Amino acid sequence: MANQLNGKDILEKNFKTAMRGYNQEEVDEYLDVIIQDYEYFQEEINRLQHENERLRKQSDHTRIRPSTSNHQVNYDILKRLSNLEKAVFGKKYEE
């Protein structure tokens, strides 16, 4: 859902006057507060979007991509361990 209003739209909005209408000064003061909130929220949204984009780019650069699978690493470790056992215990261990 897109933002339908901005501070300028609220500021430039004119209401028709009618008999027994609202106090125009009170309405204007309230609309001024609403305009300030809209501007603050829009700035905060922009800041968070920029931060989000920066963090996404940062995380893309810092991701660790393993060059070998865990299966391959485990196989290499087992092979090295086997060779070490053969070297330490000799032929007696193979039997």
PDB file of N, CA and C in Angstrom:
ATOM      1  N   MET A   1       0.846  -1.166   0.000  1.00  0.00           N
ATOM      2  CA  MET A   1       0.000   0.000   0.000  1.00  0.00           C
ATOM      3  C   MET A   1       0.896   1.236   0.000  1.00  0.00           C
ATOM      4  N   ALA A   2       0.728   2.082  -0.944  1.00  0.00           N
ATOM      5  CA  ALA A   2       1.564   3.275  -1.092  1.00  0.00           C
ATOM      6  C   ALA A   2       1.040   4.408  -0.218  1.00  0.00           C
ATOM      7  N   ASN A   3       1.941   5.306   0.103  1.00  0.00           N
ATOM      8  CA  ASN A   3       1.566   6.503   0.851  1.00  0.00           C
ATOM      9  C   ASN A   3       0.678   7.380  -0.023  1.00  0.00           C
ATOM     10  N   GLN A   4      -0.481   7.737   0.451  1.00  0.00           N
ATOM     11  CA  GLN A   4      -1.400   8.552  -0.330  1.00  0.00           C
ATOM     12  C   GLN A   4      -1.206  10.043  -0.071  1.00  0.00           C
ATOM     13  N   LEU A   5      -0.606  10.381   1.051  1.00  0.00           N
ATOM     14  CA  LEU A   5      -0.438  11.783   1.417  1.00  0.00           C
ATOM     15  C   LEU A   5       1.020  12.080   1.714  1.00  0.00           C
ATOM     16  N   ASN A   6       1.374  13.326   1.537  1.00  0.00           N
ATOM     17  CA  ASN A   6       2.665  13.804   2.022  1.00  0.00           C
ATOM     18  C   ASN A   6       2.412  15.123   2.736  1.00  0.00           C
ATOM     19  N   GLY A   7       3.459  15.683   3.317  1.00  0.00           N
ATOM     20  CA  GLY A   7       3.298  16.912   4.094  1.00  0.00           C
ATOM     21  C   GLY A   7       2.707  18.049   3.290  1.00  0.00           C
ATOM     22  N   LYS A   8       3.108  18.173   2.037  1.00  0.00           N
ATOM     23  CA  LYS A   8       2.620  19.263   1.192  1.00  0.00           C
ATOM     24  C   LYS A   8       1.118  19.108   0.913  1.00  0.00           C
ATOM     25  N   ASP A   9       0.680  17.876   0.663  1.00  0.00           N
ATOM     26  CA  ASP A   9      -0.751  17.632   0.419  1.00  0.00           C
ATOM     27  C   ASP A   9      -1.594  18.037   1.625  1.00  0.00           C
ATOM     28  N   ILE A  10      -1.123  17.681   2.804  1.00  0.00           N
ATOM     29  CA  ILE A  10      -1.866  18.021   4.022  1.00  0.00           C
ATOM     30  C   ILE A  10      -1.889  19.527   4.229  1.00  0.00           C
ATOM     31  N   LEU A  11      -0.739  20.166   4.006  1.00  0.00           N
ATOM     32  CA  LEU A  11      -0.636  21.600   4.203  1.00  0.00           C
ATOM     33  C   LEU A  11      -1.561  22.367   3.264  1.00  0.00           C
ATOM     34  N   GLU A  12      -1.681  21.905   2.038  1.00  0.00           N
ATOM     35  CA  GLU A  12      -2.459  22.632   1.032  1.00  0.00           C
ATOM     36  C   GLU A  12      -3.944  22.235   1.006  1.00  0.00           C
ATOM     37  N   LYS A  13      -4.341  21.303   1.835  1.00  0.00           N
ATOM     38  CA  LYS A  13      -5.739  20.877   1.867  1.00  0.00           C
ATOM     39  C   LYS A  13      -6.616  22.002   2.415  1.00  0.00           C
ATOM     40  N   ASN A  14      -7.679  22.327   1.689  1.00  0.00           N
ATOM     41  CA  ASN A  14      -8.647  23.330   2.126  1.00  0.00           C
ATOM     42  C   ASN A  14      -9.985  22.655   2.383  1.00  0.00           C
ATOM     43  N   PHE A  15     -10.565  22.959   3.523  1.00  0.00           N
ATOM     44  CA  PHE A  15     -11.870  22.423   3.873  1.00  0.00           C
ATOM     45  C   PHE A  15     -12.918  23.515   3.658  1.00  0.00           C
ATOM     46  N   LYS A  16     -14.062  23.086   3.234  1.00  0.00           N
ATOM     47  CA  LYS A  16     -15.168  24.034   3.065  1.00  0.00           C
ATOM     48  C   LYS A  16     -15.660  24.458   4.440  1.00  0.00           C
ATOM     49  N   THR A  17     -16.010  25.712   4.540  1.00  0.00           N
ATOM     50  CA  THR A  17     -16.543  26.192   5.812  1.00  0.00           C
ATOM     51  C   THR A  17     -18.059  26.063   5.787  1.00  0.00           C
ATOM     52  N   ALA A  18     -18.593  25.769   6.930  1.00  0.00           N
ATOM     53  CA  ALA A  18     -20.039  25.622   7.054  1.00  0.00           C
ATOM     54  C   ALA A  18     -20.458  26.254   8.380  1.00  0.00           C
ATOM     55  N   MET A  19     -21.685  26.484   8.472  1.00  0.00           N
ATOM     56  CA  MET A  19     -22.215  27.035   9.709  1.00  0.00           C
ATOM     57  C   MET A  19     -21.968  26.025  10.825  1.00  0.00           C
ATOM     58  N   ARG A  20     -21.500  26.499  11.944  1.00  0.00           N
ATOM     59  CA  ARG A  20     -21.188  25.660  13.083  1.00  0.00           C
ATOM     60  C   ARG A  20     -20.087  24.651  12.751  1.00  0.00           C
ATOM     61  N   GLY A  21     -19.120  25.061  11.996  1.00  0.00           N
ATOM     62  CA  GLY A  21     -17.990  24.188  11.636  1.00  0.00           C
ATOM     63  C   GLY A  21     -16.956  24.127  12.747  1.00  0.00           C
ATOM     64  N   TYR A  22     -15.861  23.468  12.465  1.00  0.00           N
ATOM     65  CA  TYR A  22     -14.769  23.337  13.430  1.00  0.00           C
ATOM     66  C   TYR A  22     -13.997  24.646  13.534  1.00  0.00           C
ATOM     67  N   ASN A  23     -13.295  24.823  14.636  1.00  0.00           N
ATOM     68  CA  ASN A  23     -12.438  25.982  14.828  1.00  0.00           C
ATOM     69  C   ASN A  23     -11.246  25.837  13.880  1.00  0.00           C
ATOM     70  N   GLN A  24     -11.130  26.751  12.949  1.00  0.00           N
ATOM     71  CA  GLN A  24     -10.135  26.656  11.895  1.00  0.00           C
ATOM     72  C   GLN A  24      -8.705  26.671  12.450  1.00  0.00           C
ATOM     73  N   GLU A  25      -8.421  27.469  13.444  1.00  0.00           N
ATOM     74  CA  GLU A  25      -7.091  27.528  14.035  1.00  0.00           C
ATOM     75  C   GLU A  25      -6.711  26.201  14.687  1.00  0.00           C
ATOM     76  N   GLU A  26      -7.671  25.584  15.380  1.00  0.00           N
ATOM     77  CA  GLU A  26      -7.420  24.302  16.026  1.00  0.00           C
ATOM     78  C   GLU A  26      -7.132  23.220  14.987  1.00  0.00           C
ATOM     79  N   VAL A  27      -7.887  23.217  13.913  1.00  0.00           N
ATOM     80  CA  VAL A  27      -7.667  22.248  12.835  1.00  0.00           C
ATOM     81  C   VAL A  27      -6.292  22.466  12.214  1.00  0.00           C
ATOM     82  N   ASP A  28      -5.927  23.729  11.957  1.00  0.00           N
ATOM     83  CA  ASP A  28      -4.626  24.037  11.369  1.00  0.00           C
ATOM     84  C   ASP A  28      -3.481  23.586  12.270  1.00  0.00           C
ATOM     85  N   GLU A  29      -3.601  23.817  13.566  1.00  0.00           N
ATOM     86  CA  GLU A  29      -2.562  23.396  14.506  1.00  0.00           C
ATOM     87  C   GLU A  29      -2.414  21.869  14.500  1.00  0.00           C
ATOM     88  N   TYR A  30      -3.532  21.179  14.477  1.00  0.00           N
ATOM     89  CA  TYR A  30      -3.491  19.717  14.464  1.00  0.00           C
ATOM     90  C   TYR A  30      -2.877  19.209  13.164  1.00  0.00           C
ATOM     91  N   LEU A  31      -3.240  19.816  12.046  1.00  0.00           N
ATOM     92  CA  LEU A  31      -2.665  19.414  10.763  1.00  0.00           C
ATOM     93  C   LEU A  31      -1.157  19.681  10.724  1.00  0.00           C
ATOM     94  N   ASP A  32      -0.704  20.736  11.386  1.00  0.00           N
ATOM     95  CA  ASP A  32       0.726  20.998  11.468  1.00  0.00           C
ATOM     96  C   ASP A  32       1.462  19.851  12.171  1.00  0.00           C
ATOM     97  N   VAL A  33       0.868  19.327  13.238  1.00  0.00           N
ATOM     98  CA  VAL A  33       1.457  18.194  13.947  1.00  0.00           C
ATOM     99  C   VAL A  33       1.485  16.968  13.044  1.00  0.00           C
ATOM    100  N   ILE A  34       0.412  16.746  12.313  1.00  0.00           N
ATOM    101  CA  ILE A  34       0.350  15.606  11.392  1.00  0.00           C
ATOM    102  C   ILE A  34       1.419  15.736  10.313  1.00  0.00           C
ATOM    103  N   ILE A  35       1.612  16.920   9.776  1.00  0.00           N
ATOM    104  CA  ILE A  35       2.638  17.156   8.761  1.00  0.00           C
ATOM    105  C   ILE A  35       4.021  16.823   9.316  1.00  0.00           C
ATOM    106  N   GLN A  36       4.298  17.269  10.542  1.00  0.00           N
ATOM    107  CA  GLN A  36       5.600  16.969  11.155  1.00  0.00           C
ATOM    108  C   GLN A  36       5.800  15.463  11.304  1.00  0.00           C
ATOM    109  N   ASP A  37       4.751  14.752  11.718  1.00  0.00           N
ATOM    110  CA  ASP A  37       4.844  13.295  11.844  1.00  0.00           C
ATOM    111  C   ASP A  37       5.097  12.642  10.494  1.00  0.00           C
ATOM    112  N   TYR A  38       4.384  13.066   9.477  1.00  0.00           N
ATOM    113  CA  TYR A  38       4.573  12.498   8.142  1.00  0.00           C
ATOM    114  C   TYR A  38       6.008  12.692   7.676  1.00  0.00           C
ATOM    115  N   GLU A  39       6.531  13.895   7.860  1.00  0.00           N
ATOM    116  CA  GLU A  39       7.895  14.168   7.425  1.00  0.00           C
ATOM    117  C   GLU A  39       8.898  13.327   8.208  1.00  0.00           C
ATOM    118  N   TYR A  40       8.696  13.194   9.513  1.00  0.00           N
ATOM    119  CA  TYR A  40       9.585  12.379  10.342  1.00  0.00           C
ATOM    120  C   TYR A  40       9.538  10.917   9.892  1.00  0.00           C
ATOM    121  N   PHE A  41       8.335  10.395   9.710  1.00  0.00           N
ATOM    122  CA  PHE A  41       8.199   8.996   9.312  1.00  0.00           C
ATOM    123  C   PHE A  41       8.800   8.746   7.926  1.00  0.00           C
ATOM    124  N   GLN A  42       8.638   9.677   7.012  1.00  0.00           N
ATOM    125  CA  GLN A  42       9.209   9.507   5.683  1.00  0.00           C
ATOM    126  C   GLN A  42      10.736   9.506   5.737  1.00  0.00           C
ATOM    127  N   GLU A  43      11.315  10.381   6.545  1.00  0.00           N
ATOM    128  CA  GLU A  43      12.763  10.396   6.720  1.00  0.00           C
ATOM    129  C   GLU A  43      13.248   9.085   7.347  1.00  0.00           C
ATOM    130  N   GLU A  44      12.509   8.587   8.319  1.00  0.00           N
ATOM    131  CA  GLU A  44      12.880   7.335   8.984  1.00  0.00           C
ATOM    132  C   GLU A  44      12.779   6.157   8.011  1.00  0.00           C
ATOM    133  N   ILE A  45      11.751   6.130   7.203  1.00  0.00           N
ATOM    134  CA  ILE A  45      11.605   5.071   6.192  1.00  0.00           C
ATOM    135  C   ILE A  45      12.781   5.111   5.221  1.00  0.00           C
ATOM    136  N   ASN A  46      13.126   6.301   4.747  1.00  0.00           N
ATOM    137  CA  ASN A  46      14.259   6.431   3.820  1.00  0.00           C
ATOM    138  C   ASN A  46      15.562   5.977   4.465  1.00  0.00           C
ATOM    139  N   ARG A  47      15.780   6.370   5.719  1.00  0.00           N
ATOM    140  CA  ARG A  47      17.000   5.973   6.422  1.00  0.00           C
ATOM    141  C   ARG A  47      17.079   4.462   6.570  1.00  0.00           C
ATOM    142  N   LEU A  48      15.967   3.844   6.959  1.00  0.00           N
ATOM    143  CA  LEU A  48      15.949   2.395   7.143  1.00  0.00           C
ATOM    144  C   LEU A  48      16.117   1.647   5.821  1.00  0.00           C
ATOM    145  N   GLN A  49      15.560   2.187   4.739  1.00  0.00           N
ATOM    146  CA  GLN A  49      15.743   1.555   3.439  1.00  0.00           C
ATOM    147  C   GLN A  49      17.204   1.598   3.013  1.00  0.00           C
ATOM    148  N   HIS A  50      17.864   2.726   3.243  1.00  0.00           N
ATOM    149  CA  HIS A  50      19.285   2.836   2.904  1.00  0.00           C
ATOM    150  C   HIS A  50      20.124   1.892   3.764  1.00  0.00           C
ATOM    151  N   GLU A  51      19.808   1.838   5.045  1.00  0.00           N
ATOM    152  CA  GLU A  51      20.547   0.939   5.931  1.00  0.00           C
ATOM    153  C   GLU A  51      20.334  -0.516   5.534  1.00  0.00           C
ATOM    154  N   ASN A  52      19.107  -0.859   5.188  1.00  0.00           N
ATOM    155  CA  ASN A  52      18.787  -2.212   4.756  1.00  0.00           C
ATOM    156  C   ASN A  52      19.584  -2.583   3.501  1.00  0.00           C
ATOM    157  N   GLU A  53      19.630  -1.677   2.545  1.00  0.00           N
ATOM    158  CA  GLU A  53      20.375  -1.919   1.315  1.00  0.00           C
ATOM    159  C   GLU A  53      21.867  -2.066   1.595  1.00  0.00           C
ATOM    160  N   ARG A  54      22.394  -1.221   2.482  1.00  0.00           N
ATOM    161  CA  ARG A  54      23.812  -1.301   2.834  1.00  0.00           C
ATOM    162  C   ARG A  54      24.136  -2.638   3.501  1.00  0.00           C
ATOM    163  N   LEU A  55      23.265  -3.085   4.401  1.00  0.00           N
ATOM    164  CA  LEU A  55      23.495  -4.351   5.084  1.00  0.00           C
ATOM    165  C   LEU A  55      23.379  -5.533   4.136  1.00  0.00           C
ATOM    166  N   ARG A  56      22.479  -5.443   3.176  1.00  0.00           N
ATOM    167  CA  ARG A  56      22.372  -6.521   2.178  1.00  0.00           C
ATOM    168  C   ARG A  56      23.642  -6.626   1.348  1.00  0.00           C
ATOM    169  N   LYS A  57      24.160  -5.483   0.919  1.00  0.00           N
ATOM    170  CA  LYS A  57      25.405  -5.495   0.136  1.00  0.00           C
ATOM    171  C   LYS A  57      26.556  -6.020   0.981  1.00  0.00           C
ATOM    172  N   GLN A  58      26.595  -5.602   2.246  1.00  0.00           N
ATOM    173  CA  GLN A  58      27.657  -6.053   3.142  1.00  0.00           C
ATOM    174  C   GLN A  58      27.577  -7.560   3.368  1.00  0.00           C
ATOM    175  N   SER A  59      26.376  -8.088   3.545  1.00  0.00           N
ATOM    176  CA  SER A  59      26.233  -9.522   3.788  1.00  0.00           C
ATOM    177  C   SER A  59      26.557 -10.331   2.536  1.00  0.00           C
ATOM    178  N   ASP A  60      26.323  -9.779   1.350  1.00  0.00           N
ATOM    179  CA  ASP A  60      26.683 -10.474   0.122  1.00  0.00           C
ATOM    180  C   ASP A  60      28.193 -10.643   0.007  1.00  0.00           C
ATOM    181  N   HIS A  61      28.938  -9.666   0.503  1.00  0.00           N
ATOM    182  CA  HIS A  61      30.395  -9.717   0.407  1.00  0.00           C
ATOM    183  C   HIS A  61      31.019 -10.589   1.486  1.00  0.00           C
ATOM    184  N   THR A  62      30.337 -10.799   2.585  1.00  0.00           N
ATOM    185  CA  THR A  62      30.934 -11.529   3.705  1.00  0.00           C
ATOM    186  C   THR A  62      30.455 -12.966   3.817  1.00  0.00           C
ATOM    187  N   ARG A  63      29.622 -13.400   2.921  1.00  0.00           N
ATOM    188  CA  ARG A  63      29.158 -14.788   2.992  1.00  0.00           C
ATOM    189  C   ARG A  63      30.311 -15.737   2.718  1.00  0.00           C
ATOM    190  N   ILE A  64      30.356 -16.800   3.490  1.00  0.00           N
ATOM    191  CA  ILE A  64      31.407 -17.801   3.329  1.00  0.00           C
ATOM    192  C   ILE A  64      30.855 -18.910   2.443  1.00  0.00           C
ATOM    193  N   ARG A  65      31.571 -19.135   1.382  1.00  0.00           N
ATOM    194  CA  ARG A  65      31.172 -20.197   0.462  1.00  0.00           C
ATOM    195  C   ARG A  65      32.203 -21.317   0.567  1.00  0.00           C
ATOM    196  N   PRO A  66      31.809 -22.462   1.087  1.00  0.00           N
ATOM    197  CA  PRO A  66      32.776 -23.545   1.250  1.00  0.00           C
ATOM    198  C   PRO A  66      33.256 -24.051  -0.109  1.00  0.00           C
ATOM    199  N   SER A  67      34.566 -24.285  -0.210  1.00  0.00           N
ATOM    200  CA  SER A  67      35.133 -24.747  -1.470  1.00  0.00           C
ATOM    201  C   SER A  67      34.998 -26.255  -1.616  1.00  0.00           C
ATOM    202  N   THR A  68      34.914 -26.958  -0.490  1.00  0.00           N
ATOM    203  CA  THR A  68      34.727 -28.406  -0.548  1.00  0.00           C
ATOM    204  C   THR A  68      33.554 -28.774   0.339  1.00  0.00           C
ATOM    205  N   SER A  69      32.951 -29.879   0.015  1.00  0.00           N
ATOM    206  CA  SER A  69      31.814 -30.322   0.821  1.00  0.00           C
ATOM    207  C   SER A  69      32.312 -30.948   2.118  1.00  0.00           C
ATOM    208  N   ASN A  70      31.452 -31.046   3.092  1.00  0.00           N
ATOM    209  CA  ASN A  70      31.811 -31.670   4.368  1.00  0.00           C
ATOM    210  C   ASN A  70      32.169 -33.138   4.174  1.00  0.00           C
ATOM    211  N   HIS A  71      31.503 -33.782   3.235  1.00  0.00           N
ATOM    212  CA  HIS A  71      31.788 -35.190   2.957  1.00  0.00           C
ATOM    213  C   HIS A  71      33.233 -35.355   2.515  1.00  0.00           C
ATOM    214  N   GLN A  72      33.702 -34.475   1.629  1.00  0.00           N
ATOM    215  CA  GLN A  72      35.073 -34.541   1.142  1.00  0.00           C
ATOM    216  C   GLN A  72      36.066 -34.281   2.270  1.00  0.00           C
ATOM    217  N   VAL A  73      35.775 -33.315   3.114  1.00  0.00           N
ATOM    218  CA  VAL A  73      36.663 -32.997   4.237  1.00  0.00           C
ATOM    219  C   VAL A  73      36.734 -34.181   5.192  1.00  0.00           C
ATOM    220  N   ASN A  74      35.593 -34.791   5.510  1.00  0.00           N
ATOM    221  CA  ASN A  74      35.570 -35.948   6.403  1.00  0.00           C
ATOM    222  C   ASN A  74      36.357 -37.110   5.815  1.00  0.00           C
ATOM    223  N   TYR A  75      36.241 -37.340   4.536  1.00  0.00           N
ATOM    224  CA  TYR A  75      36.968 -38.424   3.881  1.00  0.00           C
ATOM    225  C   TYR A  75      38.475 -38.184   3.977  1.00  0.00           C
ATOM    226  N   ASP A  76      38.898 -36.947   3.736  1.00  0.00           N
ATOM    227  CA  ASP A  76      40.317 -36.610   3.822  1.00  0.00           C
ATOM    228  C   ASP A  76      40.849 -36.835   5.232  1.00  0.00           C
ATOM    229  N   ILE A  77      40.080 -36.459   6.234  1.00  0.00           N
ATOM    230  CA  ILE A  77      40.505 -36.645   7.626  1.00  0.00           C
ATOM    231  C   ILE A  77      40.624 -38.127   7.951  1.00  0.00           C
ATOM    232  N   LEU A  78      39.644 -38.926   7.532  1.00  0.00           N
ATOM    233  CA  LEU A  78      39.700 -40.364   7.790  1.00  0.00           C
ATOM    234  C   LEU A  78      40.883 -41.014   7.088  1.00  0.00           C
ATOM    235  N   LYS A  79      41.171 -40.577   5.887  1.00  0.00           N
ATOM    236  CA  LYS A  79      42.300 -41.129   5.135  1.00  0.00           C
ATOM    237  C   LYS A  79      43.616 -40.794   5.832  1.00  0.00           C
ATOM    238  N   ARG A  80      43.758 -39.552   6.289  1.00  0.00           N
ATOM    239  CA  ARG A  80      44.971 -39.150   7.005  1.00  0.00           C
ATOM    240  C   ARG A  80      45.120 -39.926   8.322  1.00  0.00           C
ATOM    241  N   LEU A  81      44.015 -40.113   9.017  1.00  0.00           N
ATOM    242  CA  LEU A  81      44.044 -40.858  10.273  1.00  0.00           C
ATOM    243  C   LEU A  81      44.462 -42.300  10.029  1.00  0.00           C
ATOM    244  N   SER A  82      43.934 -42.882   8.982  1.00  0.00           N
ATOM    245  CA  SER A  82      44.296 -44.257   8.642  1.00  0.00           C
ATOM    246  C   SER A  82      45.791 -44.368   8.329  1.00  0.00           C
ATOM    247  N   ASN A  83      46.304 -43.429   7.546  1.00  0.00           N
ATOM    248  CA  ASN A  83      47.732 -43.444   7.223  1.00  0.00           C
ATOM    249  C   ASN A  83      48.581 -43.265   8.476  1.00  0.00           C
ATOM    250  N   LEU A  84      48.150 -42.419   9.410  1.00  0.00           N
ATOM    251  CA  LEU A  84      48.872 -42.203  10.656  1.00  0.00           C
ATOM    252  C   LEU A  84      48.887 -43.470  11.501  1.00  0.00           C
ATOM    253  N   GLU A  85      47.755 -44.145  11.591  1.00  0.00           N
ATOM    254  CA  GLU A  85      47.687 -45.391  12.353  1.00  0.00           C
ATOM    255  C   GLU A  85      48.597 -46.446  11.751  1.00  0.00           C
ATOM    256  N   LYS A  86      48.629 -46.536  10.436  1.00  0.00           N
ATOM    257  CA  LYS A  86      49.519 -47.499   9.771  1.00  0.00           C
ATOM    258  C   LYS A  86      50.971 -47.177  10.077  1.00  0.00           C
ATOM    259  N   ALA A  87      51.317 -45.894  10.074  1.00  0.00           N
ATOM    260  CA  ALA A  87      52.698 -45.504  10.320  1.00  0.00           C
ATOM    261  C   ALA A  87      53.088 -45.784  11.773  1.00  0.00           C
ATOM    262  N   VAL A  88      52.167 -45.574  12.719  1.00  0.00           N
ATOM    263  CA  VAL A  88      52.479 -45.740  14.124  1.00  0.00           C
ATOM    264  C   VAL A  88      52.482 -47.224  14.511  1.00  0.00           C
ATOM    265  N   PHE A  89      51.457 -47.946  14.090  1.00  0.00           N
ATOM    266  CA  PHE A  89      51.293 -49.328  14.541  1.00  0.00           C
ATOM    267  C   PHE A  89      51.848 -50.348  13.532  1.00  0.00           C
ATOM    268  N   GLY A  90      52.131 -49.975  12.332  1.00  0.00           N
ATOM    269  CA  GLY A  90      52.708 -50.869  11.332  1.00  0.00           C
ATOM    270  C   GLY A  90      51.703 -51.883  10.842  1.00  0.00           C
ATOM    271  N   LYS A  91      52.216 -52.984  10.312  1.00  0.00           N
ATOM    272  CA  LYS A  91      51.389 -54.022   9.712  1.00  0.00           C
ATOM    273  C   LYS A  91      50.511 -54.723  10.739  1.00  0.00           C
ATOM    274  N   LYS A  92      50.904 -54.719  11.966  1.00  0.00           N
ATOM    275  CA  LYS A  92      50.141 -55.391  13.023  1.00  0.00           C
ATOM    276  C   LYS A  92      48.713 -54.804  13.111  1.00  0.00           C
ATOM    277  N   TYR A  93      48.586 -53.505  12.874  1.00  0.00           N
ATOM    278  CA  TYR A  93      47.276 -52.851  12.966  1.00  0.00           C
ATOM    279  C   TYR A  93      46.393 -53.230  11.788  1.00  0.00           C
ATOM    280  N   GLU A  94      46.993 -53.421  10.590  1.00  0.00           N
ATOM    281  CA  GLU A  94      46.215 -53.749   9.401  1.00  0.00           C
ATOM    282  C   GLU A  94      45.514 -55.091   9.532  1.00  0.00           C
ATOM    283  N   GLU A  95      46.105 -56.030  10.254  1.00  0.00           N
ATOM    284  CA  GLU A  95      45.543 -57.372  10.402  1.00  0.00           C
ATOM    285  C   GLU A  95      44.454 -57.322  11.398  1.00  0.00           C
TER     286      GLU A  95
END
